[in-house]
GROMACS .gro file of C-alpha atoms in nm:
model
  333
    1MET     CA    1   0.271  -5.889   2.660
    2TYR     CA    2   0.142  -5.565   2.522
    3ASP     CA    3   0.386  -5.288   2.442
    4LEU     CA    4   0.207  -4.994   2.603
    5ALA     CA    5   0.425  -4.748   2.411
    6SER     CA    6   0.314  -4.877   2.073
    7PRO     CA    7  -0.063  -4.814   2.044
    8THR     CA    8  -0.185  -4.544   1.809
    9VAL     CA    9  -0.416  -4.307   1.995
   10ASP     CA   10  -0.703  -4.109   1.842
   11ARG     CA   11  -0.853  -3.836   2.062
   12GLY     CA   12  -1.066  -3.676   1.791
   13ARG     CA   13  -1.188  -3.332   1.892
   14TYR     CA   14  -1.150  -3.408   2.261
   15ALA     CA   15  -0.781  -3.356   2.332
   16ASP     CA   16  -0.851  -3.235   2.688
   17ALA     CA   17  -1.097  -3.505   2.793
   18VAL     CA   18  -0.976  -3.708   3.091
   19THR     CA   19  -1.018  -4.085   3.059
   20PRO     CA   20  -0.874  -4.378   3.256
   21TRP     CA   21  -0.635  -4.449   2.968
   22GLU     CA   22  -0.402  -4.183   3.111
   23GLN     CA   23  -0.340  -4.405   3.416
   24GLU     CA   24  -0.068  -4.665   3.360
   25SER     CA   25  -0.209  -4.896   3.628
   26TRP     CA   26  -0.550  -4.886   3.461
   27ARG     CA   27  -0.404  -4.957   3.116
   28THR     CA   28  -0.205  -5.250   3.250
   29ALA     CA   29  -0.509  -5.398   3.424
   30ALA     CA   30  -0.741  -5.345   3.128
   31LEU     CA   31  -0.506  -5.488   2.868
   32GLY     CA   32  -0.420  -5.780   3.092
   33TRP     CA   33  -0.793  -5.850   3.118
   34VAL     CA   34  -0.815  -5.839   2.738
   35GLU     CA   35  -0.530  -6.091   2.708
   36ALA     CA   36  -0.701  -6.324   2.953
   37GLY     CA   37  -1.035  -6.289   2.776
   38LEU     CA   38  -0.879  -6.373   2.443
   39ALA     CA   39  -0.685  -6.667   2.588
   40ALA     CA   40  -1.013  -6.813   2.717
   41HIS     CA   41  -1.120  -6.839   2.352
   42GLY     CA   42  -0.785  -6.969   2.229
   43LEU     CA   43  -0.692  -6.632   2.077
   44ARG     CA   44  -0.386  -6.410   2.096
   45VAL     CA   45  -0.298  -6.055   2.000
   46THR     CA   46  -0.091  -5.977   1.694
   47GLY     CA   47  -0.001  -5.629   1.573
   48ARG     CA   48  -0.051  -5.279   1.707
   49LEU     CA   49  -0.346  -5.167   1.916
   50GLN     CA   50  -0.554  -4.873   1.795
   51VAL     CA   51  -0.701  -4.665   2.077
   52ARG     CA   52  -0.996  -4.429   2.041
   53LEU     CA   53  -1.049  -4.197   2.339
   54ARG     CA   54  -1.369  -4.002   2.386
   55PRO     CA   55  -1.532  -3.848   2.694
   56TRP     CA   56  -1.791  -4.127   2.684
   57SER     CA   57  -1.571  -4.434   2.624
   58VAL     CA   58  -1.230  -4.589   2.575
   59LEU     CA   59  -1.234  -4.811   2.267
   60VAL     CA   60  -0.940  -5.029   2.163
   61ARG     CA   61  -0.915  -5.223   1.838
   62VAL     CA   62  -0.719  -5.538   1.915
   63PRO     CA   63  -0.579  -5.730   1.615
   64VAL     CA   64  -0.606  -6.104   1.667
   65ALA     CA   65  -0.421  -6.385   1.493
   66GLY     CA   66  -0.628  -6.581   1.245
   67ARG     CA   67  -0.950  -6.377   1.258
   68ALA     CA   68  -1.096  -6.029   1.248
   69ALA     CA   69  -0.995  -5.784   1.518
   70VAL     CA   70  -1.182  -5.769   1.846
   71TRP     CA   71  -1.277  -5.458   2.040
   72PHE     CA   72  -1.227  -5.366   2.403
   73LYS     CA   73  -1.462  -5.102   2.539
   74ALA     CA   74  -1.456  -4.925   2.876
   75ASN     CA   75  -1.754  -4.718   2.982
   76PRO     CA   76  -1.777  -4.449   3.250
   77GLN     CA   77  -1.962  -4.549   3.564
   78ALA     CA   78  -2.289  -4.391   3.446
   79SER     CA   79  -2.299  -4.615   3.139
   80GLY     CA   80  -2.110  -4.906   3.290
   81PHE     CA   81  -2.417  -5.122   3.237
   82GLU     CA   82  -2.344  -5.153   2.864
   83GLY     CA   83  -2.141  -5.475   2.881
   84ALA     CA   84  -2.397  -5.656   3.097
   85LEU     CA   85  -2.679  -5.528   2.878
   86THR     CA   86  -2.504  -5.646   2.562
   87ALA     CA   87  -2.455  -5.991   2.712
   88ALA     CA   88  -2.822  -6.007   2.815
   89LEU     CA   89  -2.939  -5.898   2.471
   90ALA     CA   90  -2.726  -6.173   2.318
   91ARG     CA   91  -2.934  -6.421   2.521
   92TRP     CA   92  -3.272  -6.261   2.454
   93VAL     CA   93  -3.245  -6.138   2.094
   94PRO     CA   94  -2.927  -6.299   1.956
   95GLU     CA   95  -3.016  -6.238   1.592
   96HIS     CA   96  -3.001  -5.860   1.644
   97VAL     CA   97  -2.686  -5.797   1.851
   98LEU     CA   98  -2.323  -5.891   1.912
   99GLU     CA   99  -2.235  -6.160   2.164
  100PRO     CA  100  -1.949  -6.041   2.388
  101LEU     CA  101  -1.638  -6.252   2.428
  102ALA     CA  102  -1.604  -6.129   2.786
  103VAL     CA  103  -1.772  -5.879   3.021
  104ASP     CA  104  -1.665  -5.731   3.353
  105ALA     CA  105  -1.984  -5.564   3.470
  106ASP     CA  106  -1.828  -5.420   3.785
  107ARG     CA  107  -1.561  -5.232   3.589
  108GLY     CA  108  -1.772  -5.148   3.285
  109TRP     CA  109  -1.548  -5.345   3.050
  110SER     CA  110  -1.648  -5.554   2.752
  111LEU     CA  111  -1.465  -5.746   2.480
  112LEU     CA  112  -1.658  -5.769   2.155
  113PRO     CA  113  -1.613  -5.946   1.824
  114ASP     CA  114  -1.598  -5.752   1.501
  115GLY     CA  115  -1.946  -5.697   1.358
  116GLY     CA  116  -1.849  -5.652   0.994
  117ALA     CA  117  -1.915  -5.343   0.785
  118LEU     CA  118  -2.069  -5.041   0.952
  119PHE     CA  119  -2.389  -4.931   0.781
  120ARG     CA  120  -2.225  -4.587   0.748
  121ASP     CA  121  -1.940  -4.737   0.545
  122VAL     CA  122  -2.183  -4.928   0.325
  123LEU     CA  123  -2.367  -4.603   0.255
  124GLU     CA  124  -2.043  -4.439   0.146
  125ARG     CA  125  -1.934  -4.707  -0.099
  126GLU     CA  126  -2.266  -4.828  -0.241
  127THR     CA  127  -2.596  -4.690  -0.366
  128VAL     CA  128  -2.839  -4.773  -0.087
  129GLN     CA  129  -3.209  -4.713  -0.137
  130PRO     CA  130  -3.437  -4.577   0.138
  131ARG     CA  131  -3.603  -4.918   0.167
  132ALA     CA  132  -3.288  -5.040   0.343
  133TRP     CA  133  -3.356  -4.787   0.619
  134GLU     CA  134  -3.718  -4.903   0.630
  135ASP     CA  135  -3.597  -5.260   0.672
  136LEU     CA  136  -3.352  -5.179   0.952
  137LEU     CA  137  -3.616  -4.977   1.138
  138ARG     CA  138  -3.865  -5.262   1.103
  139ARG     CA  139  -3.609  -5.509   1.240
  140TYR     CA  140  -3.507  -5.279   1.522
  141ALA     CA  141  -3.871  -5.227   1.622
  142SER     CA  142  -3.922  -5.605   1.617
  143MET     CA  143  -3.633  -5.636   1.861
  144GLN     CA  144  -3.784  -5.371   2.088
  145HIS     CA  145  -4.119  -5.549   2.077
  146ALA     CA  146  -3.952  -5.876   2.179
  147LEU     CA  147  -3.779  -5.699   2.470
  148VAL     CA  148  -4.094  -5.557   2.631
  149PRO     CA  149  -4.121  -5.851   2.877
  150TYR     CA  150  -3.761  -5.791   2.986
  151ALA     CA  151  -3.797  -5.422   3.075
  152ARG     CA  152  -3.763  -5.477   3.451
  153GLU     CA  153  -3.465  -5.706   3.406
  154ILE     CA  154  -3.301  -5.446   3.184
  155GLU     CA  155  -3.342  -5.187   3.459
  156ARG     CA  156  -3.192  -5.427   3.713
  157LEU     CA  157  -2.879  -5.436   3.497
  158GLY     CA  158  -2.838  -5.064   3.571
  159VAL     CA  159  -2.993  -4.925   3.253
  160PRO     CA  160  -3.155  -4.591   3.345
  161SER     CA  161  -3.530  -4.573   3.371
  162ALA     CA  162  -3.694  -4.306   3.160
  163ARG     CA  163  -4.039  -4.458   3.158
  164THR     CA  164  -4.309  -4.257   2.988
  165ALA     CA  165  -4.484  -4.168   3.313
  166GLU     CA  166  -4.152  -4.047   3.461
  167LEU     CA  167  -4.061  -3.807   3.181
  168PRO     CA  168  -4.205  -3.491   3.345
  169GLU     CA  169  -3.986  -3.554   3.650
  170ILE     CA  170  -3.683  -3.610   3.427
  171PHE     CA  171  -3.764  -3.283   3.248
  172ASP     CA  172  -3.772  -3.097   3.582
  173THR     CA  173  -3.436  -3.243   3.686
  174LEU     CA  174  -3.269  -3.161   3.356
  175LEU     CA  175  -3.403  -2.808   3.360
  176ALA     CA  176  -3.290  -2.749   3.719
  177GLU     CA  177  -2.940  -2.886   3.662
  178ASP     CA  178  -2.858  -2.742   3.319
  179THR     CA  179  -2.644  -2.431   3.359
  180ALA     CA  180  -2.591  -2.375   2.986
  181LEU     CA  181  -2.947  -2.259   2.911
  182ARG     CA  182  -2.992  -1.886   2.856
  183PRO     CA  183  -3.270  -1.715   3.057
  184ASP     CA  184  -3.493  -1.687   2.750
  185GLU     CA  185  -3.440  -2.055   2.666
  186ARG     CA  186  -3.521  -2.157   3.021
  187ALA     CA  187  -3.837  -1.946   3.008
  188ARG     CA  188  -3.948  -2.117   2.685
  189LEU     CA  189  -3.905  -2.457   2.845
  190ASP     CA  190  -4.081  -2.351   3.164
  191THR     CA  191  -4.378  -2.234   2.956
  192LEU     CA  192  -4.382  -2.567   2.774
  193ARG     CA  193  -4.410  -2.781   3.087
  194PRO     CA  194  -4.794  -2.807   3.117
  195ARG     CA  195  -4.817  -2.924   2.756
  196LEU     CA  196  -4.531  -3.168   2.812
  197VAL     CA  197  -4.718  -3.324   3.104
  198ASP     CA  198  -5.022  -3.371   2.879
  199TRP     CA  199  -4.811  -3.526   2.601
  200CYS     CA  200  -4.656  -3.772   2.846
  201ALA     CA  201  -4.995  -3.869   2.987
  202GLU     CA  202  -5.135  -3.924   2.638
  203LEU     CA  203  -4.835  -4.130   2.532
  204ALA     CA  204  -4.849  -4.340   2.850
  205ALA     CA  205  -5.215  -4.411   2.778
  206SER     CA  206  -5.146  -4.524   2.422
  207GLY     CA  207  -5.115  -4.890   2.521
  208ILE     CA  208  -4.755  -4.935   2.401
  209ALA     CA  209  -4.544  -5.067   2.688
  210ASP     CA  210  -4.202  -4.926   2.771
  211SER     CA  211  -3.904  -5.115   2.630
  212LEU     CA  212  -3.538  -5.059   2.546
  213ASP     CA  213  -3.461  -4.729   2.375
  214HIS     CA  214  -3.116  -4.713   2.215
  215SER     CA  215  -3.141  -4.330   2.222
  216ASP     CA  216  -2.878  -4.277   1.950
  217LEU     CA  217  -2.940  -4.526   1.671
  218HIS     CA  218  -2.771  -4.377   1.365
  219ASP     CA  219  -2.579  -4.525   1.072
  220GLY     CA  220  -2.258  -4.548   1.276
  221GLN     CA  221  -2.425  -4.752   1.553
  222LEU     CA  222  -2.522  -5.058   1.352
  223PHE     CA  223  -2.346  -5.312   1.137
  224ASN     CA  224  -2.461  -5.420   0.793
  225PRO     CA  225  -2.232  -5.716   0.717
  226GLU     CA  226  -2.449  -5.837   0.431
  227PRO     CA  227  -2.763  -5.714   0.252
  228GLY     CA  228  -3.068  -5.736   0.474
  229ARG     CA  229  -2.874  -5.815   0.792
  230TYR     CA  230  -2.841  -5.553   1.065
  231THR     CA  231  -2.666  -5.578   1.400
  232PHE     CA  232  -2.732  -5.310   1.661
  233PHE     CA  233  -2.464  -5.207   1.909
  234ASP     CA  234  -2.327  -4.925   2.129
  235TRP     CA  235  -2.584  -4.922   2.410
  236GLY     CA  236  -2.418  -4.666   2.639
  237ASP     CA  237  -2.697  -4.409   2.588
  238ALA     CA  238  -2.977  -4.662   2.632
  239ALA     CA  239  -3.274  -4.628   2.865
  240VAL     CA  240  -3.598  -4.806   2.942
  241SER     CA  241  -3.853  -4.571   2.794
  242HIS     CA  242  -4.127  -4.550   2.536
  243PRO     CA  243  -3.985  -4.751   2.247
  244PHE     CA  244  -4.097  -4.499   1.986
  245CYS     CA  245  -3.844  -4.251   2.127
  246SER     CA  246  -3.586  -4.442   1.920
  247LEU     CA  247  -3.732  -4.336   1.585
  248GLN     CA  248  -3.618  -3.975   1.573
  249VAL     CA  249  -3.240  -4.012   1.541
  250THR     CA  250  -3.251  -4.281   1.271
  251ALA     CA  251  -3.525  -4.110   1.071
  252ARG     CA  252  -3.345  -3.776   1.075
  253ARG     CA  253  -3.027  -3.936   0.940
  254ALA     CA  254  -3.220  -4.098   0.657
  255CYS     CA  255  -3.403  -3.774   0.578
  256GLY     CA  256  -3.071  -3.591   0.568
  257ARG     CA  257  -2.958  -3.832   0.296
  258TYR     CA  258  -3.276  -3.870   0.088
  259GLY     CA  259  -3.497  -3.575   0.181
  260PRO     CA  260  -3.803  -3.541   0.406
  261GLU     CA  261  -4.032  -3.718   0.161
  262VAL     CA  262  -3.904  -4.056   0.287
  263LEU     CA  263  -4.019  -3.991   0.643
  264PRO     CA  264  -4.377  -4.129   0.623
  265ARG     CA  265  -4.256  -4.463   0.486
  266LEU     CA  266  -3.980  -4.482   0.749
  267ARG     CA  267  -4.231  -4.415   1.026
  268ASP     CA  268  -4.479  -4.671   0.896
  269ALA     CA  269  -4.207  -4.936   0.853
  270TYR     CA  270  -4.101  -4.878   1.214
  271LEU     CA  271  -4.461  -4.906   1.334
  272GLU     CA  272  -4.538  -5.235   1.155
  273PRO     CA  273  -4.429  -5.462   1.442
  274TRP     CA  274  -4.659  -5.271   1.677
  275THR     CA  275  -4.979  -5.310   1.475
  276GLY     CA  276  -5.122  -5.596   1.683
  277ALA     CA  277  -5.323  -5.574   2.005
  278GLY     CA  278  -5.591  -5.359   1.845
  279HIS     CA  279  -5.381  -5.050   1.775
  280THR     CA  280  -5.499  -4.854   1.473
  281ALA     CA  281  -5.258  -4.691   1.229
  282ALA     CA  282  -5.383  -4.348   1.340
  283GLU     CA  283  -5.319  -4.428   1.707
  284LEU     CA  284  -4.968  -4.554   1.637
  285ARG     CA  285  -4.884  -4.251   1.425
  286ARG     CA  286  -5.006  -4.019   1.700
  287ALA     CA  287  -4.787  -4.202   1.953
  288ALA     CA  288  -4.489  -4.171   1.717
  289HIS     CA  289  -4.558  -3.797   1.686
  290LEU     CA  290  -4.553  -3.754   2.063
  291ALA     CA  291  -4.248  -3.974   2.120
  292TRP     CA  292  -4.051  -3.793   1.847
  293ARG     CA  293  -4.059  -3.475   2.054
  294LEU     CA  294  -4.022  -3.638   2.396
  295SER     CA  295  -3.718  -3.839   2.285
  296ALA     CA  296  -3.514  -3.524   2.347
  297LEU     CA  297  -3.536  -3.591   2.722
  298GLY     CA  298  -3.354  -3.924   2.710
  299ARG     CA  299  -3.091  -3.792   2.473
  300ALA     CA  300  -3.032  -3.479   2.682
  301ARG     CA  301  -2.987  -3.688   2.996
  302ALA     CA  302  -2.743  -3.925   2.823
  303TRP     CA  303  -2.493  -3.640   2.777
  304GLY     CA  304  -2.416  -3.665   3.147
  305ARG     CA  305  -2.271  -4.017   3.113
  306LEU     CA  306  -1.912  -3.911   3.064
  307PHE     CA  307  -1.565  -3.957   3.203
  308PRO     CA  308  -1.436  -3.634   3.361
  309VAL     CA  309  -1.408  -3.365   3.094
  310ALA     CA  310  -1.127  -3.115   3.137
  311PRO     CA  311  -1.175  -2.742   3.068
  312GLY     CA  312  -1.143  -2.673   2.700
  313ALA     CA  313  -1.352  -2.966   2.577
  314ALA     CA  314  -1.573  -2.712   2.402
  315PRO     CA  315  -1.755  -2.948   2.163
  316LEU     CA  316  -1.951  -3.089   2.459
  317ALA     CA  317  -2.041  -2.758   2.616
  318GLY     CA  318  -2.413  -2.699   2.601
  319GLN     CA  319  -2.494  -3.019   2.412
  320SER     CA  320  -2.749  -3.132   2.668
  321ALA     CA  321  -2.911  -2.788   2.660
  322ARG     CA  322  -2.931  -2.788   2.280
  323THR     CA  323  -3.092  -3.130   2.287
  324LEU     CA  324  -3.339  -3.025   2.555
  325LEU     CA  325  -3.448  -2.732   2.339
  326GLU     CA  326  -3.566  -2.977   2.072
  327LEU     CA  327  -3.873  -3.012   2.292
  328THR     CA  328  -3.987  -2.676   2.159
  329GLU     CA  329  -3.976  -2.794   1.795
  330ASP     CA  330  -4.283  -2.936   1.622
  331PRO     CA  331  -4.226  -3.293   1.497
  332PRO     CA  332  -4.219  -3.322   1.118
  333LEU     CA  333  -4.469  -3.608   1.113
   0.00000   0.00000   0.00000
């Protein structure tokens, strides 16, 4: 049995966030489920659990005898699709993702194997050239391309729809519901709406079908267990949307490390898997330009997928509004 008094607990900057971990009955049920899931694979726990609590997830590192640790993750209801999505991706694109050891889709629980070194950790300990980022973007785009036929099935798993044609409606909802925007900021976004509608219509007409958008693919959301191998994970912010909306977060992280001069090569590496079906380089680059700006909508909406957040969780205050305001910024490509 687990000793519930023994785990180390990391709350980061979110000491006041309310998660299910505070409920003893929930902890007992969740950790019992973990034990059963491990037993089904002939595994058992050894050592102390390490718990990471955030407003968007409960994550538990579970040391296991004879192999690398496994990870239990619990999502809030609004991102409870993540376990089922991860399991489906393991069937459809197994070379790109983790295969869960167990999933409880109804409760938003998943048990995952260790994926090896985070790309972020590799960047800290080694000299990594920009071409590695080009390679991971090319591989990620290849995965998205392969997932286009599964877009409807992905939505049936509960993944939110943010299809290109729906983005103006999503914009209207976000604007109406966001109470953190100042009057002048709201006015700027209101003024932008006619142009946003035109951008969405142009992007929808580009001939690139909607697919899975990770929405937050940065160096801490992918594993790099060996050179040239990348495993994508953490799908709680995902949506079915224009696939090119994924480019912005990754490209910005790379530019922050190497400078803006790497951006054109990153963009073109990402676009390589989409060059078939008669699309010209100019057309693809224009679509990437539009999606770079419009990606703010999916990311702003994802900030609502949280456990209850108690007063005083200041780091989250206004985050959706700040992301929404990126719509007013000209893309750098």
